[in-house]
Structures are given as structure tokens and as C-alpha cells.
């Protein structure tokens, strides 16, 4: 610190306002697929930038609905949004979203959800079982992404063992 300066305080928690969530929800539920997908990307961006541990229930609801939308573009945008949001949101939707999305008729949605459900978090045992099932997917992208996550987890487990035992 330079003389006369005071230590800066940690940034105040930044939350996404309920009004903003309400606006995204309306945009994500109405309009054409492109507008709805854009709203989901903005929602994900703002939630990812939020320092708040509080996840607005409306955000969870709009992602859940969007993952079940009839348009593949919306489902992909929801999967991508899931991948960039808080780990707590992924804990809420991760295994459930991954399980249902693996039956999606659109391979790009299946691939996006495999990546998104595990991005930035260590998969739970339940998600690892679902990823193992994804290794049998007819689409190569889905299989490769699932294998990459499982390989990464195996390496992390081995490194953890080495660090714990000192070997």
C-alpha cells in the first residue's frame, strides 16, 4: 500500500436482480427460437458473473423448461447456459438434465449437455454412471466428450492418490 491509501475491501456480492430474471424469463419463454436462445445466453453470462451464492428459483425454472423445449436451438442454448453458470445450479440440474438430455434426438444437444453438466465441477458418482452410458451413444461427439470427462476424472483421482500417499 502507498502511504495514505487504505486497503480496498472485497467486492460486495453482486446479485442478479429479480426484475432482470423476470425479463430473461419472459424473453426465454416467448419469441422465436433465436430470441429465446439469446436470452438464455445472456442469463448464463450474468449468472456466471454474479458473486451471489443465491440462485434465483426463476433462473432454475427457465433453464429447466428450456432444456425440454421443442426446438434443438433452445435446448442447446440451455445446455450451454448450464455449462457457464454456478456449480450450485449444476448440482440442481446436472444429473437430471444429463440423464434426460442423453435421450435427446439431436446429437448436438446431447454433446452440449455432456460437456455442460460437468464443466467446472467434479462429476458425482451418479453423473459418472450417466457418462459411462454416454460412451454407447450413436454419435461420436457425445462419446468423445463423455470419454474426455471420464479420462480427466481418472487422472484427477490418480493425482489425488499420489498426493495423499506421497508416492
PDB file of N, CA and C in Angstrom, residues 62-143:
ATOM      1  N   UNK A  62     -36.426 -21.421 -15.625  1.00  0.00           N
ATOM      2  CA  UNK A  62     -36.340 -21.141 -17.062  1.00  0.00           C
ATOM      3  C   UNK A  62     -35.357 -22.089 -17.740  1.00  0.00           C
ATOM      4  N   UNK A  63     -34.266 -22.437 -17.081  1.00  0.00           N
ATOM      5  CA  UNK A  63     -33.333 -23.411 -17.663  1.00  0.00           C
ATOM      6  C   UNK A  63     -33.963 -24.794 -17.764  1.00  0.00           C
ATOM      7  N   UNK A  64     -34.673 -25.172 -16.721  1.00  0.00           N
ATOM      8  CA  UNK A  64     -35.331 -26.488 -16.734  1.00  0.00           C
ATOM      9  C   UNK A  64     -36.350 -26.569 -17.876  1.00  0.00           C
ATOM     10  N   UNK A  65     -37.164 -25.539 -18.031  1.00  0.00           N
ATOM     11  CA  UNK A  65     -38.146 -25.517 -19.127  1.00  0.00           C
ATOM     12  C   UNK A  65     -37.451 -25.517 -20.489  1.00  0.00           C
ATOM     13  N   UNK A  66     -36.380 -24.749 -20.586  1.00  0.00           N
ATOM     14  CA  UNK A  66     -35.682 -24.624 -21.869  1.00  0.00           C
ATOM     15  C   UNK A  66     -34.987 -25.918 -22.272  1.00  0.00           C
ATOM     16  N   UNK A  67     -34.539 -26.691 -21.306  1.00  0.00           N
ATOM     17  CA  UNK A  67     -33.921 -27.984 -21.616  1.00  0.00           C
ATOM     18  C   UNK A  67     -34.940 -28.958 -22.208  1.00  0.00           C
ATOM     19  N   UNK A  68     -36.217 -28.660 -22.009  1.00  0.00           N
ATOM     20  CA  UNK A  68     -37.272 -29.518 -22.546  1.00  0.00           C
ATOM     21  C   UNK A  68     -38.010 -28.873 -23.725  1.00  0.00           C
ATOM     22  N   UNK A  69     -37.499 -27.756 -24.228  1.00  0.00           N
ATOM     23  CA  UNK A  69     -38.159 -27.048 -25.334  1.00  0.00           C
ATOM     24  C   UNK A  69     -38.184 -27.915 -26.587  1.00  0.00           C
ATOM     25  N   UNK A  70     -39.170 -27.697 -27.453  1.00  0.00           N
ATOM     26  CA  UNK A  70     -39.225 -28.498 -28.680  1.00  0.00           C
ATOM     27  C   UNK A  70     -38.109 -28.173 -29.679  1.00  0.00           C
ATOM     28  N   UNK A  71     -37.557 -26.955 -29.635  1.00  0.00           N
ATOM     29  CA  UNK A  71     -36.531 -26.557 -30.601  1.00  0.00           C
ATOM     30  C   UNK A  71     -35.133 -26.935 -30.109  1.00  0.00           C
ATOM     31  N   UNK A  72     -34.364 -27.633 -30.951  1.00  0.00           N
ATOM     32  CA  UNK A  72     -32.997 -28.009 -30.564  1.00  0.00           C
ATOM     33  C   UNK A  72     -32.125 -26.794 -30.232  1.00  0.00           C
ATOM     34  N   UNK A  73     -32.310 -25.686 -30.926  1.00  0.00           N
ATOM     35  CA  UNK A  73     -31.522 -24.479 -30.664  1.00  0.00           C
ATOM     36  C   UNK A  73     -31.707 -23.997 -29.227  1.00  0.00           C
ATOM     37  N   UNK A  74     -32.929 -24.082 -28.740  1.00  0.00           N
ATOM     38  CA  UNK A  74     -33.220 -23.669 -27.363  1.00  0.00           C
ATOM     39  C   UNK A  74     -32.585 -24.649 -26.384  1.00  0.00           C
ATOM     40  N   UNK A  75     -32.721 -25.939 -26.646  1.00  0.00           N
ATOM     41  CA  UNK A  75     -32.136 -26.932 -25.744  1.00  0.00           C
ATOM     42  C   UNK A  75     -30.614 -26.804 -25.700  1.00  0.00           C
ATOM     43  N   UNK A  76     -29.980 -26.548 -26.858  1.00  0.00           N
ATOM     44  CA  UNK A  76     -28.519 -26.344 -26.896  1.00  0.00           C
ATOM     45  C   UNK A  76     -28.133 -25.104 -26.105  1.00  0.00           C
ATOM     46  N   UNK A  77     -28.875 -24.017 -26.283  1.00  0.00           N
ATOM     47  CA  UNK A  77     -28.579 -22.779 -25.546  1.00  0.00           C
ATOM     48  C   UNK A  77     -28.727 -23.007 -24.046  1.00  0.00           C
ATOM     49  N   UNK A  78     -29.737 -23.767 -23.651  1.00  0.00           N
ATOM     50  CA  UNK A  78     -29.919 -24.072 -22.234  1.00  0.00           C
ATOM     51  C   UNK A  78     -28.759 -24.921 -21.714  1.00  0.00           C
ATOM     52  N   UNK A  79     -28.302 -25.879 -22.510  1.00  0.00           N
ATOM     53  CA  UNK A  79     -27.157 -26.710 -22.113  1.00  0.00           C
ATOM     54  C   UNK A  79     -25.906 -25.858 -21.976  1.00  0.00           C
ATOM     55  N   UNK A  80     -25.687 -24.967 -22.934  1.00  0.00           N
ATOM     56  CA  UNK A  80     -24.532 -24.071 -22.858  1.00  0.00           C
ATOM     57  C   UNK A  80     -24.643 -23.150 -21.642  1.00  0.00           C
ATOM     58  N   UNK A  81     -25.858 -22.673 -21.372  1.00  0.00           N
ATOM     59  CA  UNK A  81     -26.073 -21.818 -20.196  1.00  0.00           C
ATOM     60  C   UNK A  81     -25.760 -22.588 -18.924  1.00  0.00           C
ATOM     61  N   UNK A  82     -26.176 -23.813 -18.886  1.00  0.00           N
ATOM     62  CA  UNK A  82     -25.887 -24.663 -17.733  1.00  0.00           C
ATOM     63  C   UNK A  82     -24.382 -24.784 -17.525  1.00  0.00           C
ATOM     64  N   UNK A  83     -23.637 -24.865 -18.610  1.00  0.00           N
ATOM     65  CA  UNK A  83     -22.191 -25.017 -18.514  1.00  0.00           C
ATOM     66  C   UNK A  83     -21.464 -23.792 -18.007  1.00  0.00           C
ATOM     67  N   UNK A  84     -22.068 -22.616 -18.107  1.00  0.00           N
ATOM     68  CA  UNK A  84     -21.376 -21.400 -17.689  1.00  0.00           C
ATOM     69  C   UNK A  84     -21.906 -20.824 -16.384  1.00  0.00           C
ATOM     70  N   UNK A  85     -22.867 -21.487 -15.768  1.00  0.00           N
ATOM     71  CA  UNK A  85     -23.446 -20.953 -14.543  1.00  0.00           C
ATOM     72  C   UNK A  85     -22.794 -21.556 -13.318  1.00  0.00           C
ATOM     73  N   UNK A  86     -23.262 -21.136 -12.200  1.00  0.00           N
ATOM     74  CA  UNK A  86     -22.728 -21.571 -10.917  1.00  0.00           C
ATOM     75  C   UNK A  86     -22.739 -23.086 -10.761  1.00  0.00           C
ATOM     76  N   UNK A  87     -21.755 -23.570 -10.024  1.00  0.00           N
ATOM     77  CA  UNK A  87     -21.724 -25.008  -9.760  1.00  0.00           C
ATOM     78  C   UNK A  87     -22.966 -25.443  -9.002  1.00  0.00           C
ATOM     79  N   UNK A  88     -23.509 -24.597  -8.170  1.00  0.00           N
ATOM     80  CA  UNK A  88     -24.702 -24.975  -7.405  1.00  0.00           C
ATOM     81  C   UNK A  88     -25.899 -25.208  -8.319  1.00  0.00           C
ATOM     82  N   UNK A  89     -25.971 -24.432  -9.393  1.00  0.00           N
ATOM     83  CA  UNK A  89     -27.050 -24.637 -10.352  1.00  0.00           C
ATOM     84  C   UNK A  89     -26.858 -25.970 -11.055  1.00  0.00           C
ATOM     85  N   UNK A  90     -25.614 -26.322 -11.360  1.00  0.00           N
ATOM     86  CA  UNK A  90     -25.348 -27.609 -11.993  1.00  0.00           C
ATOM     87  C   UNK A  90     -25.681 -28.757 -11.045  1.00  0.00           C
ATOM     88  N   UNK A  91     -25.447 -28.545  -9.740  1.00  0.00           N
ATOM     89  CA  UNK A  91     -25.815 -29.576  -8.783  1.00  0.00           C
ATOM     90  C   UNK A  91     -27.324 -29.776  -8.784  1.00  0.00           C
ATOM     91  N   UNK A  92     -28.062 -28.681  -8.974  1.00  0.00           N
ATOM     92  CA  UNK A  92     -29.518 -28.748  -9.008  1.00  0.00           C
ATOM     93  C   UNK A  92     -30.001 -29.467 -10.254  1.00  0.00           C
ATOM     94  N   UNK A  93     -29.406 -29.143 -11.397  1.00  0.00           N
ATOM     95  CA  UNK A  93     -29.892 -29.668 -12.674  1.00  0.00           C
ATOM     96  C   UNK A  93     -28.993 -30.724 -13.298  1.00  0.00           C
ATOM     97  N   UNK A  94     -27.745 -30.821 -12.861  1.00  0.00           N
ATOM     98  CA  UNK A  94     -26.754 -31.630 -13.552  1.00  0.00           C
ATOM     99  C   UNK A  94     -27.149 -33.044 -13.900  1.00  0.00           C
ATOM    100  N   UNK A  95     -27.337 -33.903 -12.930  1.00  0.00           N
ATOM    101  CA  UNK A  95     -27.639 -35.304 -13.210  1.00  0.00           C
ATOM    102  C   UNK A  95     -28.987 -35.440 -13.905  1.00  0.00           C
ATOM    103  N   UNK A  96     -29.965 -34.679 -13.431  1.00  0.00           N
ATOM    104  CA  UNK A  96     -31.307 -34.726 -14.031  1.00  0.00           C
ATOM    105  C   UNK A  96     -31.260 -34.295 -15.493  1.00  0.00           C
ATOM    106  N   UNK A  97     -30.598 -33.173 -15.745  1.00  0.00           N
ATOM    107  CA  UNK A  97     -30.514 -32.658 -17.113  1.00  0.00           C
ATOM    108  C   UNK A  97     -29.715 -33.596 -18.000  1.00  0.00           C
ATOM    109  N   UNK A  98     -28.623 -34.100 -17.471  1.00  0.00           N
ATOM    110  CA  UNK A  98     -27.778 -35.013 -18.243  1.00  0.00           C
ATOM    111  C   UNK A  98     -28.539 -36.287 -18.595  1.00  0.00           C
ATOM    112  N   UNK A  99     -29.223 -36.838 -17.619  1.00  0.00           N
ATOM    113  CA  UNK A  99     -29.974 -38.081 -17.842  1.00  0.00           C
ATOM    114  C   UNK A  99     -31.014 -37.906 -18.939  1.00  0.00           C
ATOM    115  N   UNK A 100     -31.812 -36.845 -18.849  1.00  0.00           N
ATOM    116  CA  UNK A 100     -32.867 -36.665 -19.853  1.00  0.00           C
ATOM    117  C   UNK A 100     -32.291 -36.231 -21.202  1.00  0.00           C
ATOM    118  N   UNK A 101     -31.235 -35.435 -21.193  1.00  0.00           N
ATOM    119  CA  UNK A 101     -30.674 -34.941 -22.450  1.00  0.00           C
ATOM    120  C   UNK A 101     -29.977 -36.036 -23.249  1.00  0.00           C
ATOM    121  N   UNK A 102     -29.558 -37.093 -22.595  1.00  0.00           N
ATOM    122  CA  UNK A 102     -28.908 -38.179 -23.327  1.00  0.00           C
ATOM    123  C   UNK A 102     -29.883 -38.936 -24.219  1.00  0.00           C
ATOM    124  N   UNK A 103     -31.164 -38.678 -24.050  1.00  0.00           N
ATOM    125  CA  UNK A 103     -32.157 -39.283 -24.937  1.00  0.00           C
ATOM    126  C   UNK A 103     -32.642 -38.269 -25.978  1.00  0.00           C
ATOM    127  N   UNK A 104     -32.048 -37.076 -25.994  1.00  0.00           N
ATOM    128  CA  UNK A 104     -32.455 -36.045 -26.941  1.00  0.00           C
ATOM    129  C   UNK A 104     -32.224 -36.538 -28.367  1.00  0.00           C
ATOM    130  N   UNK A 105     -33.164 -36.283 -29.272  1.00  0.00           N
ATOM    131  CA  UNK A 105     -32.969 -36.733 -30.648  1.00  0.00           C
ATOM    132  C   UNK A 105     -31.861 -35.988 -31.393  1.00  0.00           C
ATOM    133  N   UNK A 106     -31.468 -34.830 -30.897  1.00  0.00           N
ATOM    134  CA  UNK A 106     -30.436 -34.021 -31.547  1.00  0.00           C
ATOM    135  C   UNK A 106     -29.079 -34.289 -30.899  1.00  0.00           C
ATOM    136  N   UNK A 107     -28.150 -34.823 -31.676  1.00  0.00           N
ATOM    137  CA  UNK A 107     -26.825 -35.182 -31.149  1.00  0.00           C
ATOM    138  C   UNK A 107     -26.074 -33.968 -30.607  1.00  0.00           C
ATOM    139  N   UNK A 108     -26.270 -32.792 -31.207  1.00  0.00           N
ATOM    140  CA  UNK A 108     -25.549 -31.607 -30.718  1.00  0.00           C
ATOM    141  C   UNK A 108     -26.016 -31.220 -29.320  1.00  0.00           C
ATOM    142  N   UNK A 109     -27.280 -31.465 -29.012  1.00  0.00           N
ATOM    143  CA  UNK A 109     -27.791 -31.203 -27.660  1.00  0.00           C
ATOM    144  C   UNK A 109     -27.184 -32.204 -26.688  1.00  0.00           C
ATOM    145  N   UNK A 110     -27.135 -33.465 -27.086  1.00  0.00           N
ATOM    146  CA  UNK A 110     -26.538 -34.485 -26.213  1.00  0.00           C
ATOM    147  C   UNK A 110     -25.069 -34.162 -25.928  1.00  0.00           C
ATOM    148  N   UNK A 111     -24.333 -33.759 -26.950  1.00  0.00           N
ATOM    149  CA  UNK A 111     -22.917 -33.417 -26.764  1.00  0.00           C
ATOM    150  C   UNK A 111     -22.764 -32.193 -25.864  1.00  0.00           C
ATOM    151  N   UNK A 112     -23.604 -31.184 -26.072  1.00  0.00           N
ATOM    152  CA  UNK A 112     -23.513 -29.962 -25.261  1.00  0.00           C
ATOM    153  C   UNK A 112     -23.815 -30.240 -23.800  1.00  0.00           C
ATOM    154  N   UNK A 113     -24.792 -31.070 -23.539  1.00  0.00           N
ATOM    155  CA  UNK A 113     -25.156 -31.326 -22.144  1.00  0.00           C
ATOM    156  C   UNK A 113     -24.104 -32.167 -21.436  1.00  0.00           C
ATOM    157  N   UNK A 114     -23.453 -33.088 -22.142  1.00  0.00           N
ATOM    158  CA  UNK A 114     -22.376 -33.874 -21.526  1.00  0.00           C
ATOM    159  C   UNK A 114     -21.266 -32.930 -21.066  1.00  0.00           C
ATOM    160  N   UNK A 115     -20.911 -31.985 -21.925  1.00  0.00           N
ATOM    161  CA  UNK A 115     -19.872 -31.015 -21.577  1.00  0.00           C
ATOM    162  C   UNK A 115     -20.336 -30.090 -20.462  1.00  0.00           C
ATOM    163  N   UNK A 116     -21.536 -29.558 -20.610  1.00  0.00           N
ATOM    164  CA  UNK A 116     -22.028 -28.540 -19.691  1.00  0.00           C
ATOM    165  C   UNK A 116     -22.273 -29.053 -18.284  1.00  0.00           C
ATOM    166  N   UNK A 117     -22.808 -30.235 -18.155  1.00  0.00           N
ATOM    167  CA  UNK A 117     -23.171 -30.747 -16.838  1.00  0.00           C
ATOM    168  C   UNK A 117     -21.961 -30.987 -15.955  1.00  0.00           C
ATOM    169  N   UNK A 118     -20.788 -31.096 -16.547  1.00  0.00           N
ATOM    170  CA  UNK A 118     -19.591 -31.373 -15.759  1.00  0.00           C
ATOM    171  C   UNK A 118     -18.569 -30.244 -15.804  1.00  0.00           C
ATOM    172  N   UNK A 119     -18.818 -29.199 -16.595  1.00  0.00           N
ATOM    173  CA  UNK A 119     -17.843 -28.125 -16.752  1.00  0.00           C
ATOM    174  C   UNK A 119     -17.632 -27.402 -15.426  1.00  0.00           C
ATOM    175  N   UNK A 120     -16.405 -27.373 -14.966  1.00  0.00           N
ATOM    176  CA  UNK A 120     -16.064 -26.623 -13.766  1.00  0.00           C
ATOM    177  C   UNK A 120     -16.362 -27.325 -12.461  1.00  0.00           C
ATOM    178  N   UNK A 121     -16.928 -28.506 -12.508  1.00  0.00           N
ATOM    179  CA  UNK A 121     -17.203 -29.246 -11.278  1.00  0.00           C
ATOM    180  C   UNK A 121     -16.782 -30.692 -11.474  1.00  0.00           C
ATOM    181  N   UNK A 122     -16.499 -31.341 -10.375  1.00  0.00           N
ATOM    182  CA  UNK A 122     -16.174 -32.756 -10.438  1.00  0.00           C
ATOM    183  C   UNK A 122     -17.483 -33.539 -10.482  1.00  0.00           C
ATOM    184  N   UNK A 123     -17.641 -34.422 -11.442  1.00  0.00           N
ATOM    185  CA  UNK A 123     -18.906 -35.150 -11.539  1.00  0.00           C
ATOM    186  C   UNK A 123     -19.145 -36.046 -10.325  1.00  0.00           C
ATOM    187  N   UNK A 124     -20.377 -36.102  -9.915  1.00  0.00           N
ATOM    188  CA  UNK A 124     -20.762 -37.005  -8.838  1.00  0.00           C
ATOM    189  C   UNK A 124     -20.723 -38.433  -9.366  1.00  0.00           C
ATOM    190  N   UNK A 125     -20.834 -39.389  -8.459  1.00  0.00           N
ATOM    191  CA  UNK A 125     -20.871 -40.798  -8.870  1.00  0.00           C
ATOM    192  C   UNK A 125     -22.048 -41.044  -9.810  1.00  0.00           C
ATOM    193  N   UNK A 126     -23.177 -40.399  -9.542  1.00  0.00           N
ATOM    194  CA  UNK A 126     -24.356 -40.561 -10.403  1.00  0.00           C
ATOM    195  C   UNK A 126     -24.081 -40.043 -11.818  1.00  0.00           C
ATOM    196  N   UNK A 127     -23.449 -38.874 -11.906  1.00  0.00           N
ATOM    197  CA  UNK A 127     -23.141 -38.307 -13.223  1.00  0.00           C
ATOM    198  C   UNK A 127     -22.111 -39.169 -13.934  1.00  0.00           C
ATOM    199  N   UNK A 128     -21.149 -39.731 -13.209  1.00  0.00           N
ATOM    200  CA  UNK A 128     -20.167 -40.616 -13.837  1.00  0.00           C
ATOM    201  C   UNK A 128     -20.848 -41.838 -14.441  1.00  0.00           C
ATOM    202  N   UNK A 129     -21.868 -42.376 -13.765  1.00  0.00           N
ATOM    203  CA  UNK A 129     -22.609 -43.523 -14.316  1.00  0.00           C
ATOM    204  C   UNK A 129     -23.333 -43.123 -15.600  1.00  0.00           C
ATOM    205  N   UNK A 130     -23.913 -41.921 -15.593  1.00  0.00           N
ATOM    206  CA  UNK A 130     -24.606 -41.446 -16.791  1.00  0.00           C
ATOM    207  C   UNK A 130     -23.599 -41.230 -17.926  1.00  0.00           C
ATOM    208  N   UNK A 131     -22.429 -40.694 -17.599  1.00  0.00           N
ATOM    209  CA  UNK A 131     -21.393 -40.501 -18.617  1.00  0.00           C
ATOM    210  C   UNK A 131     -20.923 -41.833 -19.183  1.00  0.00           C
ATOM    211  N   UNK A 132     -20.845 -42.836 -18.344  1.00  0.00           N
ATOM    212  CA  UNK A 132     -20.464 -44.169 -18.830  1.00  0.00           C
ATOM    213  C   UNK A 132     -21.498 -44.664 -19.844  1.00  0.00           C
ATOM    214  N   UNK A 133     -22.775 -44.385 -19.596  1.00  0.00           N
ATOM    215  CA  UNK A 133     -23.814 -44.743 -20.572  1.00  0.00           C
ATOM    216  C   UNK A 133     -23.637 -43.952 -21.864  1.00  0.00           C
ATOM    217  N   UNK A 134     -23.174 -42.718 -21.750  1.00  0.00           N
ATOM    218  CA  UNK A 134     -22.980 -41.875 -22.937  1.00  0.00           C
ATOM    219  C   UNK A 134     -21.879 -42.418 -23.842  1.00  0.00           C
ATOM    220  N   UNK A 135     -21.027 -43.277 -23.324  1.00  0.00           N
ATOM    221  CA  UNK A 135     -19.989 -43.893 -24.150  1.00  0.00           C
ATOM    222  C   UNK A 135     -20.583 -44.809 -25.213  1.00  0.00           C
ATOM    223  N   UNK A 136     -21.856 -45.155 -25.051  1.00  0.00           N
ATOM    224  CA  UNK A 136     -22.546 -46.023 -26.020  1.00  0.00           C
ATOM    225  C   UNK A 136     -23.399 -45.208 -26.999  1.00  0.00           C
ATOM    226  N   UNK A 137     -23.335 -43.886 -26.926  1.00  0.00           N
ATOM    227  CA  UNK A 137     -24.154 -43.030 -27.781  1.00  0.00           C
ATOM    228  C   UNK A 137     -23.810 -43.273 -29.251  1.00  0.00           C
ATOM    229  N   UNK A 138     -24.809 -43.200 -30.138  1.00  0.00           N
ATOM    230  CA  UNK A 138     -24.517 -43.401 -31.566  1.00  0.00           C
ATOM    231  C   UNK A 138     -23.668 -42.290 -32.181  1.00  0.00           C
ATOM    232  N   UNK A 139     -23.622 -41.119 -31.554  1.00  0.00           N
ATOM    233  CA  UNK A 139     -22.867 -40.001 -32.106  1.00  0.00           C
ATOM    234  C   UNK A 139     -21.453 -39.955 -31.519  1.00  0.00           C
ATOM    235  N   UNK A 140     -20.475 -39.842 -32.389  1.00  0.00           N
ATOM    236  CA  UNK A 140     -19.072 -39.843 -31.963  1.00  0.00           C
ATOM    237  C   UNK A 140     -18.745 -38.662 -31.049  1.00  0.00           C
ATOM    238  N   UNK A 141     -19.306 -37.468 -31.318  1.00  0.00           N
ATOM    239  CA  UNK A 141     -19.021 -36.298 -30.466  1.00  0.00           C
ATOM    240  C   UNK A 141     -19.437 -36.544 -29.027  1.00  0.00           C
ATOM    241  N   UNK A 142     -20.594 -37.158 -28.845  1.00  0.00           N
ATOM    242  CA  UNK A 142     -21.088 -37.438 -27.497  1.00  0.00           C
ATOM    243  C   UNK A 142     -20.150 -38.422 -26.804  1.00  0.00           C
ATOM    244  N   UNK A 143     -19.792 -39.480 -27.505  1.00  0.00           N
ATOM    245  CA  UNK A 143     -18.883 -40.487 -26.922  1.00  0.00           C
ATOM    246  C   UNK A 143     -17.540 -39.870 -26.552  1.00  0.00           C
TER     247      UNK A 143
END
